[in-house]
Coordinates of C-alpha atoms and ligand atoms in Angstrom, one line a residue:
X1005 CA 0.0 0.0 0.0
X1006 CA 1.1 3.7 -0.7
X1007 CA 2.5 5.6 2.2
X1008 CA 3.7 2.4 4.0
X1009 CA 7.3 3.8 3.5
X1010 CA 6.5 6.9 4.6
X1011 CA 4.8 4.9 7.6
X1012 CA 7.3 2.7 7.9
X1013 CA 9.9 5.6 8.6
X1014 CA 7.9 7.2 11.9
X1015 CA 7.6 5.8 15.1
X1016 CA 4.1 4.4 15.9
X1017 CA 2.0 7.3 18.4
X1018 CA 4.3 10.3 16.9
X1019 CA 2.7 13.2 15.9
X1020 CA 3.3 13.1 12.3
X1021 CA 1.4 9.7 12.0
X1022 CA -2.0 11.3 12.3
X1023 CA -0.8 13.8 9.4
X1024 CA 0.5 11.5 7.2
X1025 CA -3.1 9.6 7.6
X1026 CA -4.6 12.9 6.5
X1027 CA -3.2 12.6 3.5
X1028 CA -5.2 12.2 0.5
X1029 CA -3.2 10.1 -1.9
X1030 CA -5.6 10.6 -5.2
X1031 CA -4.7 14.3 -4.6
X1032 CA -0.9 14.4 -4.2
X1033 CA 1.2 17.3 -5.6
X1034 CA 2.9 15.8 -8.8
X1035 CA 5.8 18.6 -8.4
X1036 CA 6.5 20.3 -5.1
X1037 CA 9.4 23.3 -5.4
X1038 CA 10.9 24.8 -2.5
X1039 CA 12.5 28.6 -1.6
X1040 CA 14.3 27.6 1.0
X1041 CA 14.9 30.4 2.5
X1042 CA 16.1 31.9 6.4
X1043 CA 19.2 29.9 7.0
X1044 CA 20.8 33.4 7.8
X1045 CA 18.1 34.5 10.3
X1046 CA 18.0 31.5 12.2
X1047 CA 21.7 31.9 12.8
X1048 CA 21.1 35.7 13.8
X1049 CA 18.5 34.6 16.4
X1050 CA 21.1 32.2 17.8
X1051 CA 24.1 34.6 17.3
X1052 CA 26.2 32.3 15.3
X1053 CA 27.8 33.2 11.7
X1054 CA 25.6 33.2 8.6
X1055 CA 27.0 29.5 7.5
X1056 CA 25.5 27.9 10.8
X1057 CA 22.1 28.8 9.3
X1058 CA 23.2 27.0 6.3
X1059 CA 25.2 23.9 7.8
X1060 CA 22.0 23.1 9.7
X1061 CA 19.7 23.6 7.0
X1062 CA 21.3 20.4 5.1
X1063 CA 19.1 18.1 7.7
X1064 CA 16.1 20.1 6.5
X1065 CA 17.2 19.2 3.1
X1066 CA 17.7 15.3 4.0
X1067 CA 13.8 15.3 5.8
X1068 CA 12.1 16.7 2.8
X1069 CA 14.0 14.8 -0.2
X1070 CA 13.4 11.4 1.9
X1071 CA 9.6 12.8 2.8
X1072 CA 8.6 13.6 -0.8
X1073 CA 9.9 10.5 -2.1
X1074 CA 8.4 8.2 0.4
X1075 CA 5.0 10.2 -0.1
X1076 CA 5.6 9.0 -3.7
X1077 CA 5.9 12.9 -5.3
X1078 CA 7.1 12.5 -8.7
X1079 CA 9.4 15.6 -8.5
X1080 CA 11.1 17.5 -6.1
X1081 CA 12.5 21.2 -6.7
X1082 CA 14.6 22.8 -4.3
X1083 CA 15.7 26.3 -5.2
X1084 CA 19.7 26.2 -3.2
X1085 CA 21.7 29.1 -5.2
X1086 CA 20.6 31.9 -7.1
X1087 CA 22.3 33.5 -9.6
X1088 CA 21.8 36.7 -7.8
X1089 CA 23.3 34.8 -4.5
X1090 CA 27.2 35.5 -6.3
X1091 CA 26.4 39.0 -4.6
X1092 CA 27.0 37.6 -0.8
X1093 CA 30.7 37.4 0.2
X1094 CA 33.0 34.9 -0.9
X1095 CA 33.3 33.6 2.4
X1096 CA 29.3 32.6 2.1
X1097 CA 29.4 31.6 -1.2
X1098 CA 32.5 29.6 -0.5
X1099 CA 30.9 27.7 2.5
X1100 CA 27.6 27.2 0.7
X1101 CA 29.6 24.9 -1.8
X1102 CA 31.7 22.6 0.2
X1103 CA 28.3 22.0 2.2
X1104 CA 26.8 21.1 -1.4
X1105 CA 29.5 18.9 -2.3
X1106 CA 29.5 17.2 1.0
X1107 CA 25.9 17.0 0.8
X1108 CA 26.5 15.3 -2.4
X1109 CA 28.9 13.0 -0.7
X1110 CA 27.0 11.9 1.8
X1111 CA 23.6 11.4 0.4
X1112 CA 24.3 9.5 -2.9
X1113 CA 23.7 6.3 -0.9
X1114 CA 20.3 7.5 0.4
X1115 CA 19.1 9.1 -2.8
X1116 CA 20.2 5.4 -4.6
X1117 CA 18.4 3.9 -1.8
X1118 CA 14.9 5.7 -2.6
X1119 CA 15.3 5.0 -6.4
X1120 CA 15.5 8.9 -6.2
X1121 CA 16.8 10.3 -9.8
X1122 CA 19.5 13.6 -9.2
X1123 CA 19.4 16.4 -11.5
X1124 CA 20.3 19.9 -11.5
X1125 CA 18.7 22.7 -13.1
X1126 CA 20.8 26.3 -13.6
X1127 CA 24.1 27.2 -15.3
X1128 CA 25.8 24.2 -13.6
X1129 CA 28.9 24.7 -15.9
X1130 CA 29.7 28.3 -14.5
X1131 CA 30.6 26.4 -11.3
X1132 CA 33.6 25.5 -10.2
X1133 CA 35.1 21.8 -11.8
X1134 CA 34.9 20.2 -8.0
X1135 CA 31.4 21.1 -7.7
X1136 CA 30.6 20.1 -11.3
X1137 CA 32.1 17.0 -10.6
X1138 CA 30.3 15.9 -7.0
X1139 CA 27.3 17.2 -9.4
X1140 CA 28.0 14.6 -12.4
X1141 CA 28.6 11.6 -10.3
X1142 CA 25.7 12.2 -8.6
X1143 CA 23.7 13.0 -12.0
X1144 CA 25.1 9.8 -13.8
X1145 CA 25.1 7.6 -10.6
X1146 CA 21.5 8.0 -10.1
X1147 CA 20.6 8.0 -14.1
X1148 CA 18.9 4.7 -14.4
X1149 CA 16.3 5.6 -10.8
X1150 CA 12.8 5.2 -12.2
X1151 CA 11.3 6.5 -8.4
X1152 CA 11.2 10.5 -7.7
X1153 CA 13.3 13.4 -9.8
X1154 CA 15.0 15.6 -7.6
X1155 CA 16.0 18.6 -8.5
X1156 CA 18.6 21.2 -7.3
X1157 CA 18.7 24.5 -8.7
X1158 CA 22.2 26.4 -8.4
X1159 CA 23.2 29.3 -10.0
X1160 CA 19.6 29.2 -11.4
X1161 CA 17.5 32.0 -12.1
X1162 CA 14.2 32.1 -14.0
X1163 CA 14.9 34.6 -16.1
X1164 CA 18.1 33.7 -17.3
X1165 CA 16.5 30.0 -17.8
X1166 CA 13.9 31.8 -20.4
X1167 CA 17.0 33.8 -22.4
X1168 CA 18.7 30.4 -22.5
X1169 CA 15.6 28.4 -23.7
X1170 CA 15.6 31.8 -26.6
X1171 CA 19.0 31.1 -27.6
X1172 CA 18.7 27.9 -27.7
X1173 CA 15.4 28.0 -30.0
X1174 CA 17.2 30.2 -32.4
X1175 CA 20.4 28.8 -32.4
X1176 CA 18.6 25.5 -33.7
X1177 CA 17.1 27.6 -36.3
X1178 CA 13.6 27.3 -34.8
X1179 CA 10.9 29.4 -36.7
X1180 CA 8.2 31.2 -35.1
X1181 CA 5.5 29.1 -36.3
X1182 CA 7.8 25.8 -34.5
X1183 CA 6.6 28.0 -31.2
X1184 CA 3.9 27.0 -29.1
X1185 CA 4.1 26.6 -25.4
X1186 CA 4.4 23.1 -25.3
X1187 CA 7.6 23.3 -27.3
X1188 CA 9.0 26.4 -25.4
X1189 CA 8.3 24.1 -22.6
X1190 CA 10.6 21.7 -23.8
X1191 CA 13.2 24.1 -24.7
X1192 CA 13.5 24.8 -20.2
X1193 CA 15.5 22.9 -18.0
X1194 CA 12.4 21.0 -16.7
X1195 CA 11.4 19.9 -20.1
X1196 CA 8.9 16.7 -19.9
X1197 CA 7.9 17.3 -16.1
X1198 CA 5.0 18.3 -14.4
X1199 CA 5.0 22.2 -14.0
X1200 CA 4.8 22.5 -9.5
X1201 CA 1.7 22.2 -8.6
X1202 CA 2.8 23.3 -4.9
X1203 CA 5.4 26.4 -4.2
X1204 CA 7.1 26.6 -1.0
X1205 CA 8.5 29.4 0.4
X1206 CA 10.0 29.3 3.9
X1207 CA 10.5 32.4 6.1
X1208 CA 7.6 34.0 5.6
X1209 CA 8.9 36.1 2.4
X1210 CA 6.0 36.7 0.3
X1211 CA 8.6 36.3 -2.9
X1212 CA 9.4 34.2 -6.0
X1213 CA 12.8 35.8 -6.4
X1214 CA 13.1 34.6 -9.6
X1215 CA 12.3 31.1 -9.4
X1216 CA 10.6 28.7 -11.8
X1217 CA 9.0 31.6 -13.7
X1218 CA 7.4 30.1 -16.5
X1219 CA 6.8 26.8 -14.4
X1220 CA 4.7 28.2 -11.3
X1221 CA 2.1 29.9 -14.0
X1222 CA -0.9 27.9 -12.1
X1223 CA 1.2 26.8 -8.6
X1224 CA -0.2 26.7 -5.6
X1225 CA 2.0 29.4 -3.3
X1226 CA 2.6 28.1 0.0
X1227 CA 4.4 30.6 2.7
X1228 CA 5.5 29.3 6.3
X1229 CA 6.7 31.4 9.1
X1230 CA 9.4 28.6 9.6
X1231 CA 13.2 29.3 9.0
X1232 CA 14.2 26.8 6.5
X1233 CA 16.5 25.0 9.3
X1234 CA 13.6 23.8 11.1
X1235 CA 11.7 22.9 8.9
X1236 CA 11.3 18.8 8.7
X1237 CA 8.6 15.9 7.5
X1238 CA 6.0 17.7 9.7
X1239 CA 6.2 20.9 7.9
X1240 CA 6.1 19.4 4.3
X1241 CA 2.8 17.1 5.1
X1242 CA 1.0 20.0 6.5
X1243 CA 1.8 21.9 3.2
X1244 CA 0.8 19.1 1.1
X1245 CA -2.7 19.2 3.4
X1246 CA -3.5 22.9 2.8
X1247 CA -2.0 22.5 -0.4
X1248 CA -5.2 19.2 -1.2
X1249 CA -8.0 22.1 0.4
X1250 CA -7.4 24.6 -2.1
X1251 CA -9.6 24.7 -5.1
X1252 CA -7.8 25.1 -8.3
X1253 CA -9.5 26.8 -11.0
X1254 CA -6.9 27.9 -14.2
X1255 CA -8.8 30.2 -15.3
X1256 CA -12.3 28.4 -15.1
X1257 CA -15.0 28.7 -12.8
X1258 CA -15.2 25.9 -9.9
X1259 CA -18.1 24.0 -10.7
X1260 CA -19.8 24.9 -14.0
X1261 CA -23.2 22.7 -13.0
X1262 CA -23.2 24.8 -9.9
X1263 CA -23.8 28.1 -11.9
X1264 CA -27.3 28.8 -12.4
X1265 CA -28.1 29.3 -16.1
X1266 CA -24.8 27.8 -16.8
X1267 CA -25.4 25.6 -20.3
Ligands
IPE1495 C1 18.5 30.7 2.2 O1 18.8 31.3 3.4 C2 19.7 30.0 1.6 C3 20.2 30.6 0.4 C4 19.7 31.6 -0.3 C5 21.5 30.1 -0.1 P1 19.3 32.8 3.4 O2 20.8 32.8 3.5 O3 18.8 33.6 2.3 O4 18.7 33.3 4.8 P2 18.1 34.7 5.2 O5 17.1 35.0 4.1 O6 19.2 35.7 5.1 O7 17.6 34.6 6.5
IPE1496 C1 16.1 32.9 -2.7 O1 16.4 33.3 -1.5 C2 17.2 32.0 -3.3 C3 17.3 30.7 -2.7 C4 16.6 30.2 -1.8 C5 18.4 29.9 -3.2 P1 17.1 34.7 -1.3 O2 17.3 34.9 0.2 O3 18.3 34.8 -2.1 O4 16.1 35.7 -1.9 P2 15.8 37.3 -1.5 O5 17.1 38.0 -1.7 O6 15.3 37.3 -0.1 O7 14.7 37.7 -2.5
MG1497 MG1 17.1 34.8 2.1

């Protein structure tokens, strides 16, 4: 039965039983994306350097790759470097990167173990070669997964994903009648995935900075109060539950039968 992993994985009488029970499986979000965003705050609140904020948020990352997976999302987005993050100082930017290639390190086992397939979305080659390379092994080790995509966006940034996908369409000699959405679709770095159905944001900004911008066209925008450190399984399922009571219209009206004198 579905959600047996996820079961399997908390102890029996803990809170986030009763949640996961809540869960309506007919109703799951194909694609979640996360901002995760407030490592620096919850540092300042504990007066420790920036980088703490970050070096404990990589346990927030672990909960919710191993969460979504169990809960059987098909893909996972978690925003991790903008492009506009360069701007911090080196010494950030620095840190932020050997935590990523540790990460990287240290989770290729798990993220085998959940059949979990590794991808990153961004300019990945204006990294530097060490990062590039933690990134490939992880890319081509997890290849051949069939279970949950996971996605890491670093040095991403919406907009520059849309002049790449431009380029790209004219440098292949594309015409404008090849252009439909569909096929610009294919041209991003999400090509053949679900668009998110669910956006995170942690920290309570109310703020896409850039992220996904053609993808979130029709998300659901979630925004917790909760500094991305802390944020664990709980957090995610009670998303995905206020995420399952919204009522998604595109455009339409809810229930056209509903509407008197509708045809
Ligand atoms: C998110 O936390 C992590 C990255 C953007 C890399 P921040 O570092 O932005 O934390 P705040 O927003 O300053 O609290
Ligand atoms: C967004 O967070 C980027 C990531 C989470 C990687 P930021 O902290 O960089 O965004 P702003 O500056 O608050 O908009
Ligand atoms: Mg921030």
């Amino acid at each position: 039965m579905p959600l047996d992993s996820l079961l399997a994985s908390i102890p029996p009488g803990h809170p986030d039983e009763a949640l996961v029970r809540q869960v309506n499986l007919e109703q799951l979000p194909a694609h979640v994306a996360i901002i995760m965003d407030g490592n620096g705050r919850w540092a300042a609140q504990r007066h420790l350097p920036r980088v703490e904020g970050h070096r404990n948020g990589i346990q927030s990352v672990r909960d919710t790759v191993e969460t979504a997976a169990r809960l059987g999302c098909q893909v996972l987005t978690l925003y991790a470097f903008s492009i506009e993050n360069w701007k911090r100082p080196l010494t950030e930017v620095s840190t932020l990167m050997s935590l990523l290639k540790r990460y990287l390190r240290s989770e290729l086992d798990t993220l085998l173990s959940n059949d979990i397939r590794f991808r990153v979305i961004g300019r990945a080659h204006e990294l530097s070669p060490d990062v590039r390379e933690e990134l490939d092994r992880a890319v081509t080790r997890t290849a051949d997964r069939t279970g949950m995509i996971f996605n890491l966006a670093l040095n991403y940034g919406g907009r520059a994903e849309l002049v790449d996908a431009v380029r790209e369409a004219l440098r292949t000699g594309m015409t404008p009648d090849d252009l439909d959405e569909a096929r610009f679709a294919g041209l991003l770095s999400t090509a053949g995935q679900p668009d998110p159905d669910l956006l995170i944001r942690t920290s309570g900004e109310m703020r896409v900075s850039n992220f996904l911008l053609w993808q979130i066209a029709y998300s659901e925008i979630y925004v917790t109060d909760t500094l991305w450190p802390d944020f664990r399984r709980r957090h995610l399922l009670e998303a995905v539950l206020a995420y399952q009571k919204r009522d998604r219209r595109y455009g339409g009206i809810k229930d056209p039968h509903a509407v008197i004198g509708a045809p």
